[in-house]
XYZ file of C-alpha atoms in Angstrom:
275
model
C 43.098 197.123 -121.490
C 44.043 193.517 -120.148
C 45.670 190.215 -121.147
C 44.822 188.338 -124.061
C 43.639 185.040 -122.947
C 42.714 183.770 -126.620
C 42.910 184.730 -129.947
C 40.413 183.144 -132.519
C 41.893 184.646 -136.199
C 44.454 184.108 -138.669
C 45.453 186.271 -141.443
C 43.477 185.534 -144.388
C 40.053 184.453 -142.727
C 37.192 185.980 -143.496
C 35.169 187.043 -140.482
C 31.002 187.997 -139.625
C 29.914 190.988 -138.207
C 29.851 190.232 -134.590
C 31.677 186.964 -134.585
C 34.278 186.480 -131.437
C 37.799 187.569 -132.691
C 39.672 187.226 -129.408
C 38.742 187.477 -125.696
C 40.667 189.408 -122.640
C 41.483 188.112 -119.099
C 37.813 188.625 -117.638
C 38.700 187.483 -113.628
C 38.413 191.159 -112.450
C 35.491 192.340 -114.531
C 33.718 189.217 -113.182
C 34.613 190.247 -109.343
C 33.388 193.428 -110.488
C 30.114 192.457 -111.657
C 29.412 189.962 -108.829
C 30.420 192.662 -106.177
C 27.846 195.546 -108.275
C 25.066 192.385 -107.677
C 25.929 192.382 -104.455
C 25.877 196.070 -103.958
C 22.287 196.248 -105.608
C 20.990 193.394 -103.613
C 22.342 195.167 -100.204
C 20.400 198.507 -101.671
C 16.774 197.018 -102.788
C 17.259 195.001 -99.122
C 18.030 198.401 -97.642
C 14.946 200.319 -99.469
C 12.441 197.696 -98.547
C 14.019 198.237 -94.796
C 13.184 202.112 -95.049
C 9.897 202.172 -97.201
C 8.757 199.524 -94.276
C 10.200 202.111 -91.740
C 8.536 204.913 -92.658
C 4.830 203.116 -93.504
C 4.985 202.268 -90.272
C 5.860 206.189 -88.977
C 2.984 207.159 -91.087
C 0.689 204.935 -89.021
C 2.191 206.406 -85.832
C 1.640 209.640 -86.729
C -2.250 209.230 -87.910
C -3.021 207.273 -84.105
C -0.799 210.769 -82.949
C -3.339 212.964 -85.069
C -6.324 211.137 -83.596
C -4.390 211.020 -79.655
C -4.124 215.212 -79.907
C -7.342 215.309 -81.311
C -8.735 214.542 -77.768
C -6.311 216.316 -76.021
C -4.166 213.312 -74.641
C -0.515 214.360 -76.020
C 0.712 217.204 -76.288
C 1.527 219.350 -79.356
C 5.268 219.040 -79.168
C 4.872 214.918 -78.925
C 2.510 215.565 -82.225
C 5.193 217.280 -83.966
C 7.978 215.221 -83.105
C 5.650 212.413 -84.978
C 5.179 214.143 -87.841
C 9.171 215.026 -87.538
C 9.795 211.068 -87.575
C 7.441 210.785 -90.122
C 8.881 213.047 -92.866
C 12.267 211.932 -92.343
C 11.779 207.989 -92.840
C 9.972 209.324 -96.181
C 12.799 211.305 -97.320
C 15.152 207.936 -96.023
C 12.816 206.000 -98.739
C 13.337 208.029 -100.878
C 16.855 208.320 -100.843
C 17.397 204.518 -101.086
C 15.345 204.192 -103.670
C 17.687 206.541 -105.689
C 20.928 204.196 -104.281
C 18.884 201.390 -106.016
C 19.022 203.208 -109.226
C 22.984 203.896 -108.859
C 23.735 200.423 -107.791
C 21.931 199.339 -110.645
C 23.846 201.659 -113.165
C 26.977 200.381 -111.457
C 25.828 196.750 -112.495
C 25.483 198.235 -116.244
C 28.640 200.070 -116.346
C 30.139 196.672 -115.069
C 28.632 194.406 -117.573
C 29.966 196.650 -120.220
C 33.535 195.785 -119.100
C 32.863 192.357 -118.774
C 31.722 192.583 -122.257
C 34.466 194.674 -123.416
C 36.821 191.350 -122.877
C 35.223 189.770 -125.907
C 36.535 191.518 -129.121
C 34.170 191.287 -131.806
C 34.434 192.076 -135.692
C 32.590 195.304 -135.883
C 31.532 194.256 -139.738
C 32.229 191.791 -142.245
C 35.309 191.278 -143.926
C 38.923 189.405 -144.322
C 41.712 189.305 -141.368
C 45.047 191.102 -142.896
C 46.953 191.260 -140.213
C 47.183 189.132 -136.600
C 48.835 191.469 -134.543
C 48.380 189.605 -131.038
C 49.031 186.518 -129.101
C 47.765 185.043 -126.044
C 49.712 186.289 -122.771
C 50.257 189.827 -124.168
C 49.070 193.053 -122.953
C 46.727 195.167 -125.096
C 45.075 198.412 -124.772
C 43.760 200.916 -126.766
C 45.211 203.573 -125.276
C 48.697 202.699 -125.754
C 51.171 204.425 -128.221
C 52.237 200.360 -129.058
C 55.748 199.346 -129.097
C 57.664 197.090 -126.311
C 55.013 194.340 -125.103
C 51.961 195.863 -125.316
C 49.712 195.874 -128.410
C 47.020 198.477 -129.457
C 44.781 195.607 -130.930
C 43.981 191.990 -131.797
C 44.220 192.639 -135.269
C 43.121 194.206 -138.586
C 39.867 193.212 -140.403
C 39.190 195.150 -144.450
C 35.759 195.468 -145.862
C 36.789 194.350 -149.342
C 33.670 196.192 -150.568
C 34.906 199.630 -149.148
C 37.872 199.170 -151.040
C 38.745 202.595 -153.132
C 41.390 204.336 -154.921
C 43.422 207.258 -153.977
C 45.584 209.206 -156.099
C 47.842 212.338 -156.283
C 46.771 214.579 -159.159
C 49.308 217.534 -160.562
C 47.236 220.962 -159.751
C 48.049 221.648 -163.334
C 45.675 218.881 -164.164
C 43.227 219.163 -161.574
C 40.882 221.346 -163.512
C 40.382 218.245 -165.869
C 38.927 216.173 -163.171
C 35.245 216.067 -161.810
C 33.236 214.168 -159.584
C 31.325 211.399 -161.292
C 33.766 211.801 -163.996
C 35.002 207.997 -166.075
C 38.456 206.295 -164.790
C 40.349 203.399 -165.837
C 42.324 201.827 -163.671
C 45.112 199.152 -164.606
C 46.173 197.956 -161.434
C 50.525 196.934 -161.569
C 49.777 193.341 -160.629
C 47.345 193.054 -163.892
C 48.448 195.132 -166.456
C 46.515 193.669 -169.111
C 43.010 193.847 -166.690
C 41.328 197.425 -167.288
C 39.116 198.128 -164.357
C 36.199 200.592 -165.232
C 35.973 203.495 -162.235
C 34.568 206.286 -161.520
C 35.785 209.438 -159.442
C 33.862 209.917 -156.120
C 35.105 213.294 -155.009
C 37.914 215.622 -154.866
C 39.214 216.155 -151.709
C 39.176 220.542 -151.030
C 43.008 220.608 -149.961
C 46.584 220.438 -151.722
C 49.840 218.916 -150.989
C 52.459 221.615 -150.906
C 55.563 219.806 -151.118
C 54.212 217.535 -154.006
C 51.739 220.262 -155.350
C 49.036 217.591 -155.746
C 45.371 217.391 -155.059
C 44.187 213.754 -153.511
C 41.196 212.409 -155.709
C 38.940 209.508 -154.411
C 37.681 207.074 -157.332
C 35.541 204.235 -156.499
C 36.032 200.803 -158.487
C 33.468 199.852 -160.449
C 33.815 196.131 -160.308
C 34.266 193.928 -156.799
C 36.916 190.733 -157.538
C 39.327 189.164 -154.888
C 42.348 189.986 -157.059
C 41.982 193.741 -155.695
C 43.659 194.053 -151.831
C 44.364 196.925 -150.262
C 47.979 199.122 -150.854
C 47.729 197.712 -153.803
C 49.779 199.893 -156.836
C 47.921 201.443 -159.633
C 47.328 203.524 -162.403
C 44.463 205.612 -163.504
C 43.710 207.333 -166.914
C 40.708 210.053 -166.255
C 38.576 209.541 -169.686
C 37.114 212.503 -171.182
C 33.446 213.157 -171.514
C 31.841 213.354 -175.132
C 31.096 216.619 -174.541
C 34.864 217.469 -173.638
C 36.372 216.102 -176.840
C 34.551 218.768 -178.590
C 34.899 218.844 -182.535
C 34.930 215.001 -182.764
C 32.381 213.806 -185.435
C 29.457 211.816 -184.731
C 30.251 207.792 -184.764
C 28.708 206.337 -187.812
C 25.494 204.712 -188.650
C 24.843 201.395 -189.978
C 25.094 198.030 -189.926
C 28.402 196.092 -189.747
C 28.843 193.327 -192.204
C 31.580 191.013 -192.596
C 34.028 191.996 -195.437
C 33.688 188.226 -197.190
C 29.904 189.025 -197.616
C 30.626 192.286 -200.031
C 30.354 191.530 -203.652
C 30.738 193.478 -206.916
C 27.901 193.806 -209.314
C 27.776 196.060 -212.157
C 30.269 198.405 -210.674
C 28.952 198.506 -207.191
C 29.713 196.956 -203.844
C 26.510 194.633 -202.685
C 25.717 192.685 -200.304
C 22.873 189.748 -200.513
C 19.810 189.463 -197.539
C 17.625 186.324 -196.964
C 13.972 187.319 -197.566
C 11.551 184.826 -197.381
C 13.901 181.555 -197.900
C 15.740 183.448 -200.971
C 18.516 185.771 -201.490
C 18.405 189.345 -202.831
C-alpha cells in the first residue's frame, strides 16, 4: 500500500521479466530501514558490551576459585562469583539472540523498501494502465473511489488459450488431446489448428455446459486476449468409422492424360526419352 510516485508503462509496451513498472512513495520504508540499522548497530554494540562483561566475570571467578582454595574468602563470597559469573553468560547470550532479531527486523524492512518498486513478474505486453502518479494503491483494497488495486495489467501472449462452453449433449464427443479448429470472428477466413488441453470436471447449470480448455497451436500477434471465436472439434479417423481408405497413387495433371488404342496413358521421361 502507498502512493504512486511514478509510473514507467503504457498500454501496448511490451515489458521483461523483472523490469521496473512503477515505483511507490519509499520515505517511510527508508526511515524504517535506517532506524532497523540503527537498532542492529545499538544490539552488536550492546553484545560486545556483555560478552566483554562476562569474560571478565569468568576471570574473577577463576582468581575466586584459586582465593578459596587457600582459605582466604569465604564460601558464600565464592558463590556469589560464580552467581555473577553465570548471569553475565546468560546476558551474552541473550544479546546475542537481540542481534539476530534486529537483524531479521533489517530483512523484513528491506522487503518493504523493495516492495515500492513494482516489477513485471514475467514477460509480456501492457493491456491496461490502470494508475497514475499521486494515487493511492494497495492490494488489499476492494478498488473503487481513489484508490487502485494495481499499476496495471501485463498478458503472456504465449499463455494465451481458448475457453469454450460445450452443450452436455455434446460433451461425450470431446477428449483431451482431441483436433480443433478455431476461426477466430476478427479473421474468418484464417483457420487456426488447436488442440483440446482438458475438460474441466464441473457443469454450468443454468447454461447446461461443460467449460473445455483448447490450446492454440500457432503463436501470431493477431490473437489478444477476449478475443471472440469459434471452434469445430474434428473427429478422429478412428471415429468416422466406415469411411474408406484414401486412395493410392500418384497425382498427375489432367493435360498430361492421353488416349491410345482405347486407353488413358500417360508418357514418363526415362533416360532423355519418353515412354
Amino acid at each position: 500500500t502507498g502512493k504512486v510516485r511514478d509510473v514507467r508503462i503504457e498500454e501496448g509496451q511490451r515489458v521483461a521479466a523483472g523490469e521496473i513498472l512503477a515505483t511507490l512513495d519509499d520515505s517511510e520504508a527508508l526511515v524504517e530501514v535506517e532506524l532497523c540499522r540503527a537498532q542492529v548497530a545499538s544490539a552488536r554494540a550492546q553484545q560486545t558490551q556483555a560478552e566483554a562483561e562476562s569474560a571478565n566475570a569468568e576471570r574473577e571467578y577463576v582468581r575466586a576459585q584459586e582465593v578459596a582454595a587457600q582459605k582466604l574468602i569465604s564460601v558464600s563470597a565464592l558463590d556469589a562469583a560464580r552467581t555473577q559469573t553465570e548471569a553475565l553468560r546468560a546476558r551474552a547470550s541473550s544479546q546475542k539472540s537481540a542481534v539476530r532479531v534486529a537483524d531479521e527486523a533489517l530483512k523484513a524492512a528491506q522487503v518493504q523498501l523493495d516492495n515500492t518498486i513494482v516489477r513485471a513478474p514475467f514477460a509480456g505486453v501492457v493491456t491496461v494502465k490502470a494508475a497514475q502518479p499521486g494515487e493511492m494503491i494497495s492490494p488489499v483494497s476492494a478498488g473503487g473511489g481513489s484508490i487502485r488495486t494495481g499499476i496495471g495489467t501485463v498478458v503472456d501472449m504465449d499463455s494465451l488459450e481458448i475457453q469454450v462452453d460445450v452443450s452436455e449433449a455434446y460433451i461425450n464427443r470431446v477428449q483431451p488431446g482431441q483436433k480443433v479448429e478455431a476461426v477466430l470472428n476478427a479473421y474468418p477466413e484464417w483457420r487456426i489448428p488447436a488442440e483440446v488441453i482438458a475438460i474441466v470436471p464441473t457443469a454450468d447449470r443454468s447454461k447446461a455446459t461443460v467449460k473445455v480448455r483448447i490450446a492454440l497451436g500457432t503463436k501470431d500477434p493477431r490473437i489478444v486476449p477476449e478475443m471472440g471465436v469459434r471452434v469445430a472439434f474434428l473427429e478422429s479417423q478412428a471415429a468416422q468409422g466406415d469411411a474408406p481408405p484414401p486412395p493410392r497413387g500418384v497425382l498427375v495433371p489432367l493435360q498430361a492424360i492421353r488416349q491410345d488404342a482405347g486407353k488413358d496413358v500417360v508418357y514418363l521421361m526415362r533416360d532423355g526419352q519418353a515412354e
